PDB file of C-alpha atoms and ligand atoms in Angstrom:
ATOM      1  CA  MET Z  24     179.912  91.073-216.499  1.00 50.00           C
ATOM      2  CA  ALA Z  25     179.259  90.107-212.848  1.00 47.00           C
ATOM      3  CA  ASN Z  26     182.295  90.548-210.609  1.00 47.00           C
ATOM      4  CA  GLU Z  27     183.970  87.382-209.390  1.00 45.00           C
ATOM      5  CA  ASP Z  28     184.746  88.691-205.917  1.00 46.00           C
ATOM      6  CA  ASN Z  29     181.097  89.141-205.028  1.00 56.00           C
ATOM      7  CA  LYS Z  30     181.352  92.913-205.273  1.00 81.00           C
ATOM      8  CA  LYS Z  31     178.310  94.137-207.131  1.00 91.00           C
ATOM      9  CA  LEU Z  32     178.603  95.988-210.418  1.00 97.00           C
ATOM     10  CA  ARG Z  33     176.695  99.260-209.964  1.00 98.00           C
ATOM     11  CA  ILE Z  34     176.297 101.769-212.758  1.00 98.00           C
ATOM     12  CA  ALA Z  35     174.827 105.223-212.085  1.00 98.00           C
ATOM     13  CA  ILE Z  36     173.229 107.352-214.818  1.00 98.00           C
ATOM     14  CA  ASP Z  37     171.706 110.785-214.172  1.00 98.00           C
ATOM     15  CA  GLY Z  38     170.325 113.410-216.502  1.00 96.00           C
ATOM     16  CA  PRO Z  39     167.429 115.762-217.227  1.00 95.00           C
ATOM     17  CA  ALA Z  40     163.956 114.823-218.469  1.00 90.00           C
ATOM     18  CA  GLY Z  41     163.799 113.572-222.046  1.00 89.00           C
ATOM     19  CA  ALA Z  42     167.553 113.044-222.557  1.00 93.00           C
ATOM     20  CA  GLY Z  43     167.024 109.354-223.341  1.00 91.00           C
ATOM     21  CA  LYS Z  44     168.812 108.151-220.230  1.00 94.00           C
ATOM     22  CA  SER Z  45     166.352 105.344-219.464  1.00 94.00           C
ATOM     23  CA  THR Z  46     166.700 104.005-223.014  1.00 95.00           C
ATOM     24  CA  VAL Z  47     170.488 104.224-222.789  1.00 97.00           C
ATOM     25  CA  ALA Z  48     170.439 102.614-219.317  1.00 98.00           C
ATOM     26  CA  ARG Z  49     168.218  99.771-220.548  1.00 97.00           C
ATOM     27  CA  PHE Z  50     170.576  98.946-223.433  1.00 98.00           C
ATOM     28  CA  VAL Z  51     173.655  99.131-221.197  1.00 98.00           C
ATOM     29  CA  ALA Z  52     171.988  96.721-218.751  1.00 98.00           C
ATOM     30  CA  GLN Z  53     170.911  94.366-221.559  1.00 97.00           C
ATOM     31  CA  ASN Z  54     174.421  94.359-222.923  1.00 97.00           C
ATOM     32  CA  LEU Z  55     175.926  93.498-219.558  1.00 97.00           C
ATOM     33  CA  GLY Z  56     173.179  90.986-218.752  1.00 97.00           C
ATOM     34  CA  ILE Z  57     172.203  92.781-215.529  1.00 97.00           C
ATOM     35  CA  HIS Z  58     169.078  94.515-214.153  1.00 97.00           C
ATOM     36  CA  HIS Z  59     168.010  98.088-214.900  1.00 98.00           C
ATOM     37  CA  LEU Z  60     166.196 100.250-212.349  1.00 98.00           C
ATOM     38  CA  ASP Z  61     164.484 103.397-213.658  1.00 98.00           C
ATOM     39  CA  THR Z  62     164.164 105.288-210.349  1.00 98.00           C
ATOM     40  CA  GLY Z  63     161.968 107.997-211.913  1.00 97.00           C
ATOM     41  CA  ALA Z  64     159.169 105.405-211.981  1.00 98.00           C
ATOM     42  CA  MET Z  65     159.222 105.277-208.157  1.00 98.00           C
ATOM     43  CA  TYR Z  66     158.745 109.080-207.936  1.00 98.00           C
ATOM     44  CA  ARG Z  67     156.057 108.781-210.593  1.00 98.00           C
ATOM     45  CA  ALA Z  68     154.229 106.208-208.398  1.00 98.00           C
ATOM     46  CA  MET Z  69     154.133 108.785-205.585  1.00 98.00           C
ATOM     47  CA  GLY Z  70     153.006 111.484-208.025  1.00 98.00           C
ATOM     48  CA  LEU Z  71     150.208 109.171-209.169  1.00 98.00           C
ATOM     49  CA  TYR Z  72     149.179 108.420-205.584  1.00 98.00           C
ATOM     50  CA  ALA Z  73     149.046 112.129-204.631  1.00 98.00           C
ATOM     51  CA  THR Z  74     146.914 112.879-207.694  1.00 97.00           C
ATOM     52  CA  GLU Z  75     144.581 109.947-206.981  1.00 97.00           C
ATOM     53  CA  GLN Z  76     144.136 111.184-203.410  1.00 97.00           C
ATOM     54  CA  GLY Z  77     143.206 114.641-204.691  1.00 97.00           C
ATOM     55  CA  ILE Z  78     146.361 116.205-203.213  1.00 97.00           C
ATOM     56  CA  ASN Z  79     148.221 119.050-204.933  1.00 98.00           C
ATOM     57  CA  PRO Z  80     151.665 117.489-205.539  1.00 98.00           C
ATOM     58  CA  GLN Z  81     153.290 120.912-204.976  1.00 97.00           C
ATOM     59  CA  ASN Z  82     151.951 120.954-201.410  1.00 98.00           C
ATOM     60  CA  ALA Z  83     154.887 119.437-199.524  1.00 98.00           C
ATOM     61  CA  ASP Z  84     153.050 119.165-196.173  1.00 98.00           C
ATOM     62  CA  ALA Z  85     150.136 117.324-197.764  1.00 98.00           C
ATOM     63  CA  VAL Z  86     152.526 114.974-199.594  1.00 98.00           C
ATOM     64  CA  ARG Z  87     154.419 114.359-196.343  1.00 98.00           C
ATOM     65  CA  ALA Z  88     151.157 113.496-194.581  1.00 98.00           C
ATOM     66  CA  LEU Z  89     150.499 110.749-197.166  1.00 98.00           C
ATOM     67  CA  LEU Z  90     153.807 108.973-196.595  1.00 98.00           C
ATOM     68  CA  PRO Z  91     152.737 106.689-193.679  1.00 97.00           C
ATOM     69  CA  ASN Z  92     150.068 105.199-195.980  1.00 95.00           C
ATOM     70  CA  VAL Z  93     152.349 104.569-198.932  1.00 97.00           C
ATOM     71  CA  ASP Z  94     154.402 101.534-199.792  1.00 97.00           C
ATOM     72  CA  ILE Z  95     156.333 101.737-203.095  1.00 98.00           C
ATOM     73  CA  ARG Z  96     158.174  98.591-204.087  1.00 97.00           C
ATOM     74  CA  VAL Z  97     160.109  97.415-207.137  1.00 97.00           C
ATOM     75  CA  GLU Z  98     159.984  93.883-208.484  1.00 97.00           C
ATOM     76  CA  PHE Z  99     161.626  92.353-211.549  1.00 96.00           C
ATOM     77  CA  ASP Z 100     159.696  89.756-213.538  1.00 96.00           C
ATOM     78  CA  GLY Z 101     161.194  86.681-215.213  1.00 93.00           C
ATOM     79  CA  ALA Z 102     162.182  88.751-218.265  1.00 92.00           C
ATOM     80  CA  GLY Z 103     163.977  91.284-216.011  1.00 92.00           C
ATOM     81  CA  LYS Z 104     161.330  93.979-216.577  1.00 94.00           C
ATOM     82  CA  GLN Z 105     160.734  96.303-213.657  1.00 97.00           C
ATOM     83  CA  HIS Z 106     157.306  96.522-212.027  1.00 98.00           C
ATOM     84  CA  ILE Z 107     156.326  99.225-209.557  1.00 98.00           C
ATOM     85  CA  LEU Z 108     153.954  98.169-206.795  1.00 98.00           C
ATOM     86  CA  LEU Z 109     152.045 100.973-205.090  1.00 98.00           C
ATOM     87  CA  ASN Z 110     150.434  99.528-201.952  1.00 98.00           C
ATOM     88  CA  ASP Z 111     150.604  96.093-203.652  1.00 98.00           C
ATOM     89  CA  ARG Z 112     148.946  97.369-206.872  1.00 98.00           C
ATOM     90  CA  ASP Z 113     151.024  97.052-210.045  1.00 98.00           C
ATOM     91  CA  VAL Z 114     150.888 100.620-211.442  1.00 98.00           C
ATOM     92  CA  THR Z 115     153.705 100.202-214.005  1.00 97.00           C
ATOM     93  CA  ASN Z 116     151.474 100.967-216.983  1.00 95.00           C
ATOM     94  CA  ALA Z 117     149.872 104.061-215.432  1.00 96.00           C
ATOM     95  CA  LEU Z 118     153.118 106.012-214.916  1.00 95.00           C
ATOM     96  CA  ARG Z 119     154.022 107.298-218.387  1.00 88.00           C
ATOM     97  CA  THR Z 120     151.741 110.337-218.764  1.00 87.00           C
ATOM     98  CA  GLU Z 121     152.848 114.018-218.727  1.00 85.00           C
ATOM     99  CA  GLU Z 122     150.557 114.643-215.759  1.00 91.00           C
ATOM    100  CA  VAL Z 123     152.196 111.918-213.677  1.00 95.00           C
ATOM    101  CA  GLY Z 124     155.694 113.099-214.752  1.00 92.00           C
ATOM    102  CA  ASN Z 125     154.974 116.638-213.614  1.00 92.00           C
ATOM    103  CA  ALA Z 126     153.448 115.397-210.338  1.00 97.00           C
ATOM    104  CA  ALA Z 127     156.565 113.226-209.811  1.00 97.00           C
ATOM    105  CA  SER Z 128     158.850 116.229-210.270  1.00 95.00           C
ATOM    106  CA  ALA Z 129     156.785 118.122-207.661  1.00 97.00           C
ATOM    107  CA  VAL Z 130     156.652 115.400-204.975  1.00 98.00           C
ATOM    108  CA  ALA Z 131     160.375 114.698-205.531  1.00 97.00           C
ATOM    109  CA  GLN Z 132     161.099 117.958-203.673  1.00 96.00           C
ATOM    110  CA  VAL Z 133     160.030 116.384-200.364  1.00 98.00           C
ATOM    111  CA  PRO Z 134     163.156 115.183-198.496  1.00 97.00           C
ATOM    112  CA  GLU Z 135     161.281 112.542-196.453  1.00 98.00           C
ATOM    113  CA  LEU Z 136     160.015 110.887-199.649  1.00 98.00           C
ATOM    114  CA  ARG Z 137     163.519 111.018-201.121  1.00 98.00           C
ATOM    115  CA  ALA Z 138     164.946 109.295-198.017  1.00 98.00           C
ATOM    116  CA  LEU Z 139     162.403 106.452-198.294  1.00 98.00           C
ATOM    117  CA  LEU Z 140     162.987 105.880-201.993  1.00 98.00           C
ATOM    118  CA  ARG Z 141     166.765 106.238-201.700  1.00 98.00           C
ATOM    119  CA  ASN Z 142     166.837 103.440-199.091  1.00 97.00           C
ATOM    120  CA  ALA Z 143     164.707 101.212-201.299  1.00 97.00           C
ATOM    121  CA  GLN Z 144     166.995 101.946-204.289  1.00 98.00           C
ATOM    122  CA  ARG Z 145     170.139 101.178-202.312  1.00 97.00           C
ATOM    123  CA  ALA Z 146     168.580  97.884-201.181  1.00 96.00           C
ATOM    124  CA  VAL Z 147     168.050  96.945-204.858  1.00 96.00           C
ATOM    125  CA  GLY Z 148     171.722  97.814-205.488  1.00 95.00           C
ATOM    126  CA  GLU Z 149     172.797  95.529-202.628  1.00 95.00           C
ATOM    127  CA  ARG Z 150     170.853  92.665-204.119  1.00 95.00           C
ATOM    128  CA  TYR Z 151     171.587  92.880-207.859  1.00 95.00           C
ATOM    129  CA  ASP Z 152     174.250  93.944-210.309  1.00 97.00           C
ATOM    130  CA  ILE Z 153     172.427  96.977-211.650  1.00 98.00           C
ATOM    131  CA  VAL Z 154     172.237 100.002-213.929  1.00 98.00           C
ATOM    132  CA  MET Z 155     170.222 102.728-212.151  1.00 98.00           C
ATOM    133  CA  ASP Z 156     169.062 105.934-213.778  1.00 98.00           C
ATOM    134  CA  GLY Z 157     167.548 109.071-212.257  1.00 97.00           C
ATOM    135  CA  ARG Z 158     168.570 112.514-210.975  1.00 96.00           C
ATOM    136  CA  ASP Z 159     170.579 111.772-207.811  1.00 97.00           C
ATOM    137  CA  ILE Z 160     172.030 108.328-208.475  1.00 98.00           C
ATOM    138  CA  CYS Z 161     175.650 109.514-208.897  1.00 98.00           C
ATOM    139  CA  THR Z 162     175.432 112.047-206.060  1.00 97.00           C
ATOM    140  CA  GLU Z 163     173.277 110.318-203.415  1.00 97.00           C
ATOM    141  CA  VAL Z 164     172.176 106.764-204.152  1.00 98.00           C
ATOM    142  CA  LEU Z 165     175.398 105.149-205.425  1.00 97.00           C
ATOM    143  CA  PRO Z 166     178.073 107.780-204.677  1.00 97.00           C
ATOM    144  CA  ASP Z 167     180.780 105.123-204.181  1.00 96.00           C
ATOM    145  CA  THR Z 168     180.543 103.501-207.598  1.00 97.00           C
ATOM    146  CA  PRO Z 169     183.333 104.319-210.063  1.00 96.00           C
ATOM    147  CA  HIS Z 170     180.810 104.077-212.938  1.00 98.00           C
ATOM    148  CA  LYS Z 171     179.011 107.439-213.097  1.00 98.00           C
ATOM    149  CA  PHE Z 172     177.481 109.013-216.208  1.00 98.00           C
ATOM    150  CA  PHE Z 173     175.466 112.137-216.977  1.00 98.00           C
ATOM    151  CA  VAL Z 174     173.362 111.694-220.114  1.00 97.00           C
ATOM    152  CA  THR Z 175     172.012 114.903-221.544  1.00 96.00           C
ATOM    153  CA  ALA Z 176     170.925 116.715-224.740  1.00 96.00           C
ATOM    154  CA  SER Z 177     170.004 120.307-225.541  1.00 97.00           C
ATOM    155  CA  ALA Z 178     166.520 121.386-224.453  1.00 97.00           C
ATOM    156  CA  ARG Z 179     165.494 121.921-228.115  1.00 97.00           C
ATOM    157  CA  GLU Z 180     166.605 118.422-229.087  1.00 96.00           C
ATOM    158  CA  ARG Z 181     164.780 116.928-226.098  1.00 96.00           C
ATOM    159  CA  THR Z 182     161.695 118.861-227.190  1.00 96.00           C
ATOM    160  CA  ARG Z 183     161.961 117.489-230.750  1.00 95.00           C
ATOM    161  CA  ARG Z 184     162.179 113.929-229.362  1.00 92.00           C
ATOM    162  CA  ARG Z 185     159.205 114.489-227.078  1.00 90.00           C
ATOM    163  CA  MET Z 186     157.200 115.874-230.052  1.00 92.00           C
ATOM    164  CA  ARG Z 187     158.003 112.740-232.068  1.00 91.00           C
ATOM    165  CA  GLN Z 188     156.906 110.543-229.164  1.00 85.00           C
ATOM    166  CA  LEU Z 189     153.627 112.437-228.845  1.00 86.00           C
ATOM    167  CA  GLU Z 190     153.061 112.195-232.599  1.00 90.00           C
ATOM    168  CA  ARG Z 191     153.557 108.429-232.438  1.00 89.00           C
ATOM    169  CA  LEU Z 192     150.872 108.351-229.731  1.00 83.00           C
ATOM    170  CA  GLY Z 193     148.577 110.228-232.125  1.00 88.00           C
ATOM    171  CA  GLN Z 194     148.691 113.423-230.034  1.00 82.00           C
ATOM    172  CA  THR Z 195     149.373 116.878-231.434  1.00 86.00           C
ATOM    173  CA  ALA Z 196     151.534 119.273-229.487  1.00 88.00           C
ATOM    174  CA  ASN Z 197     152.929 122.760-229.838  1.00 94.00           C
ATOM    175  CA  PHE Z 198     156.746 122.985-229.923  1.00 96.00           C
ATOM    176  CA  ASP Z 199     156.932 126.065-227.692  1.00 97.00           C
ATOM    177  CA  ALA Z 200     154.551 124.569-225.139  1.00 94.00           C
ATOM    178  CA  VAL Z 201     156.544 121.311-224.943  1.00 93.00           C
ATOM    179  CA  LEU Z 202     159.831 123.265-224.694  1.00 96.00           C
ATOM    180  CA  ALA Z 203     158.403 125.406-221.880  1.00 95.00           C
ATOM    181  CA  ASP Z 204     157.335 122.245-220.041  1.00 91.00           C
ATOM    182  CA  ILE Z 205     160.814 120.709-220.384  1.00 93.00           C
ATOM    183  CA  LEU Z 206     162.505 123.906-219.163  1.00 95.00           C
ATOM    184  CA  ALA Z 207     160.132 124.120-216.187  1.00 94.00           C
ATOM    185  CA  ARG Z 208     160.924 120.514-215.233  1.00 92.00           C
ATOM    186  CA  ASP Z 209     164.690 121.169-215.601  1.00 95.00           C
ATOM    187  CA  ARG Z 210     164.363 124.158-213.270  1.00 95.00           C
ATOM    188  CA  GLN Z 211     162.352 122.268-210.669  1.00 93.00           C
ATOM    189  CA  ASP Z 212     164.674 119.210-210.716  1.00 95.00           C
ATOM    190  CA  SER Z 213     167.931 121.158-210.580  1.00 95.00           C
ATOM    191  CA  ARG Z 214     166.996 124.025-208.259  1.00 95.00           C
ATOM    192  CA  ARG Z 215     165.285 122.118-205.451  1.00 94.00           C
ATOM    193  CA  ASP Z 216     167.027 121.995-202.038  1.00 95.00           C
ATOM    194  CA  ALA Z 217     166.880 118.202-201.634  1.00 95.00           C
ATOM    195  CA  ALA Z 218     169.362 116.302-203.819  1.00 94.00           C
ATOM    196  CA  PRO Z 219     169.079 118.495-206.932  1.00 94.00           C
ATOM    197  CA  LEU Z 220     170.131 117.230-210.343  1.00 95.00           C
ATOM    198  CA  ARG Z 221     173.769 118.188-210.838  1.00 94.00           C
ATOM    199  CA  ARG Z 222     176.892 116.772-212.422  1.00 95.00           C
ATOM    200  CA  GLU Z 223     180.039 116.384-210.337  1.00 93.00           C
ATOM    201  CA  PRO Z 224     183.509 116.353-211.905  1.00 94.00           C
ATOM    202  CA  ASP Z 225     183.915 112.568-211.442  1.00 95.00           C
ATOM    203  CA  THR Z 226     180.863 111.924-213.644  1.00 97.00           C
ATOM    204  CA  MET Z 227     181.382 111.387-217.360  1.00 97.00           C
ATOM    205  CA  MET Z 228     179.278 113.627-219.611  1.00 97.00           C
ATOM    206  CA  ILE Z 229     177.469 111.899-222.494  1.00 97.00           C
ATOM    207  CA  ASP Z 230     175.799 114.477-224.747  1.00 96.00           C
ATOM    208  CA  THR Z 231     173.296 112.871-227.118  1.00 95.00           C
ATOM    209  CA  THR Z 232     172.286 116.092-228.934  1.00 95.00           C
ATOM    210  CA  HIS Z 233     174.135 115.044-232.096  1.00 94.00           C
ATOM    211  CA  ASN Z 234     174.777 111.403-231.219  1.00 91.00           C
ATOM    212  CA  SER Z 235     172.670 108.281-231.433  1.00 91.00           C
ATOM    213  CA  VAL Z 236     171.595 106.157-228.489  1.00 93.00           C
ATOM    214  CA  ARG Z 237     173.841 103.433-229.890  1.00 95.00           C
ATOM    215  CA  ARG Z 238     176.895 105.680-229.708  1.00 96.00           C
ATOM    216  CA  ALA Z 239     176.046 106.692-226.119  1.00 97.00           C
ATOM    217  CA  VAL Z 240     175.694 103.050-225.114  1.00 98.00           C
ATOM    218  CA  GLU Z 241     179.035 102.175-226.743  1.00 98.00           C
ATOM    219  CA  ARG Z 242     180.845 105.015-224.951  1.00 98.00           C
ATOM    220  CA  ILE Z 243     179.402 103.987-221.598  1.00 98.00           C
ATOM    221  CA  LEU Z 244     180.229 100.305-222.106  1.00 98.00           C
ATOM    222  CA  SER Z 245     183.816 101.033-223.049  1.00 98.00           C
ATOM    223  CA  ALA Z 246     184.272 103.387-220.069  1.00 98.00           C
ATOM    224  CA  ILE Z 247     182.924 100.682-217.742  1.00 97.00           C
ATOM    225  CA  ALA Z 248     185.204  98.031-219.239  1.00 96.00           C
ATOM    226  CA  GLU Z 249     188.212 100.336-218.897  1.00 95.00           C
ATOM    227  CA  ARG Z 250     187.489 101.173-215.266  1.00 92.00           C
ATOM    228  CA  GLU Z 251     186.775  97.564-214.321  1.00 91.00           C
ATOM    229  CA  GLU Z 252     190.093  96.577-215.912  1.00 88.00           C
ATOM    230  CA  SER Z 253     192.077  99.309-214.138  1.00 84.00           C
ATOM    231  CA  GLY Z 254     190.311  98.381-210.849  1.00 78.00           C
ATOM    232  CA  LYS Z 255     191.459  94.779-211.283  1.00 74.00           C
ATOM    233  CA  ILE Z 256     195.026  95.844-212.014  1.00 77.00           C
ATOM    234  CA  LYS Z 257     195.050  98.044-208.889  1.00 74.00           C
ATOM    235  CA  GLU Z 258     193.726  95.162-206.738  1.00 74.00           C
ATOM    236  CA  GLU Z 259     196.384  92.785-208.083  1.00 75.00           C
ATOM    237  CA  SER Z 260     199.324  95.150-207.533  1.00 67.00           C
TER     238      SER Z 260
HETATM  239  O1   DC V 311     163.020 110.303-215.111  1.00 97.11           O
HETATM  240  P1   DC V 311     161.525 110.656-214.983  1.00 97.11           P
HETATM  241  O2   DC V 311     161.067 111.726-215.926  1.00 97.11           O
HETATM  242  O3   DC V 311     160.653 109.445-215.035  1.00 97.11           O
HETATM  243  O4   DC V 311     161.386 111.255-213.480  1.00 97.11           O
HETATM  244  C1   DC V 311     160.207 111.871-213.021  1.00 97.11           C
HETATM  245  C2   DC V 311     160.556 112.887-211.938  1.00 97.11           C
HETATM  246  O5   DC V 311     161.015 112.214-210.765  1.00 97.11           O
HETATM  247  C3   DC V 311     161.671 113.854-212.285  1.00 97.11           C
HETATM  248  O6   DC V 311     161.168 115.021-212.909  1.00 97.11           O
HETATM  249  C4   DC V 311     162.325 114.162-210.966  1.00 97.11           C
HETATM  250  C5   DC V 311     162.041 112.952-210.111  1.00 97.11           C
HETATM  251  N1   DC V 311     163.211 112.087-209.901  1.00 97.11           N
HETATM  252  C6   DC V 311     164.075 112.434-208.893  1.00 97.11           C
HETATM  253  O7   DC V 311     163.889 113.473-208.250  1.00 97.11           O
HETATM  254  N2   DC V 311     165.127 111.621-208.593  1.00 97.11           N
HETATM  255  C7   DC V 311     165.350 110.496-209.288  1.00 97.11           C
HETATM  256  N3   DC V 311     166.380 109.707-208.953  1.00 97.11           N
HETATM  257  C8   DC V 311     164.487 110.147-210.360  1.00 97.11           C
HETATM  258  C9   DC V 311     163.428 110.976-210.649  1.00 97.11           C
END
């Protein structure tokens, strides 16, 4: 669904950890035949780097001091899959652990890192029609797009999904421990000073607690189609 008038189609999806927003974003992008950028992976790359350098990711000054040595880039391969390059090293497959996720949430509090990644994300949005998901996409990265969504689910449901994922990986986990981890991440992502996770009134809420991913994707696609149509009508009149 690329726009004819060369204006890029930009779709913003925010939400808390474990709400399924990257899965929803990927399907929306596939359906529209456009790219998907999971911006959390860029913060994860910085979390990975801090950990590799032996830095405590909660130490903002130490994280800041690393920034001049860090280059985080996104590339899409022929199949449209995103790759994250950390100082020219493809780290895509090293980003999906709990440890890296928690480190990402910690380094994401540093405003100077956020400014760097935000610029890189906007540059991707200038280049491609795109679905971007993260925590500050609606509020900071693509605030001018009419297509803004907040995908969420209750903390208990997100915990159940995370437990299932861990079980599939052959790992055992304790429900209360996973729930505590999810609540801690919610707190850190939504209470930080720099671009906290929050939903503004112009952003459509998609609650997946009792709904399937398919249903969420359908709702988002129909909202996009409706807004694109009403945008066209406005331009013509
Ligand atoms: O979506 P995720 O779990 O991969 O993100 C990892 C962390 O990165 C998340 O806890 C907070 C941070 N993040 C952010 O601050 N802003 C974004 N746009 C995306 C992620």
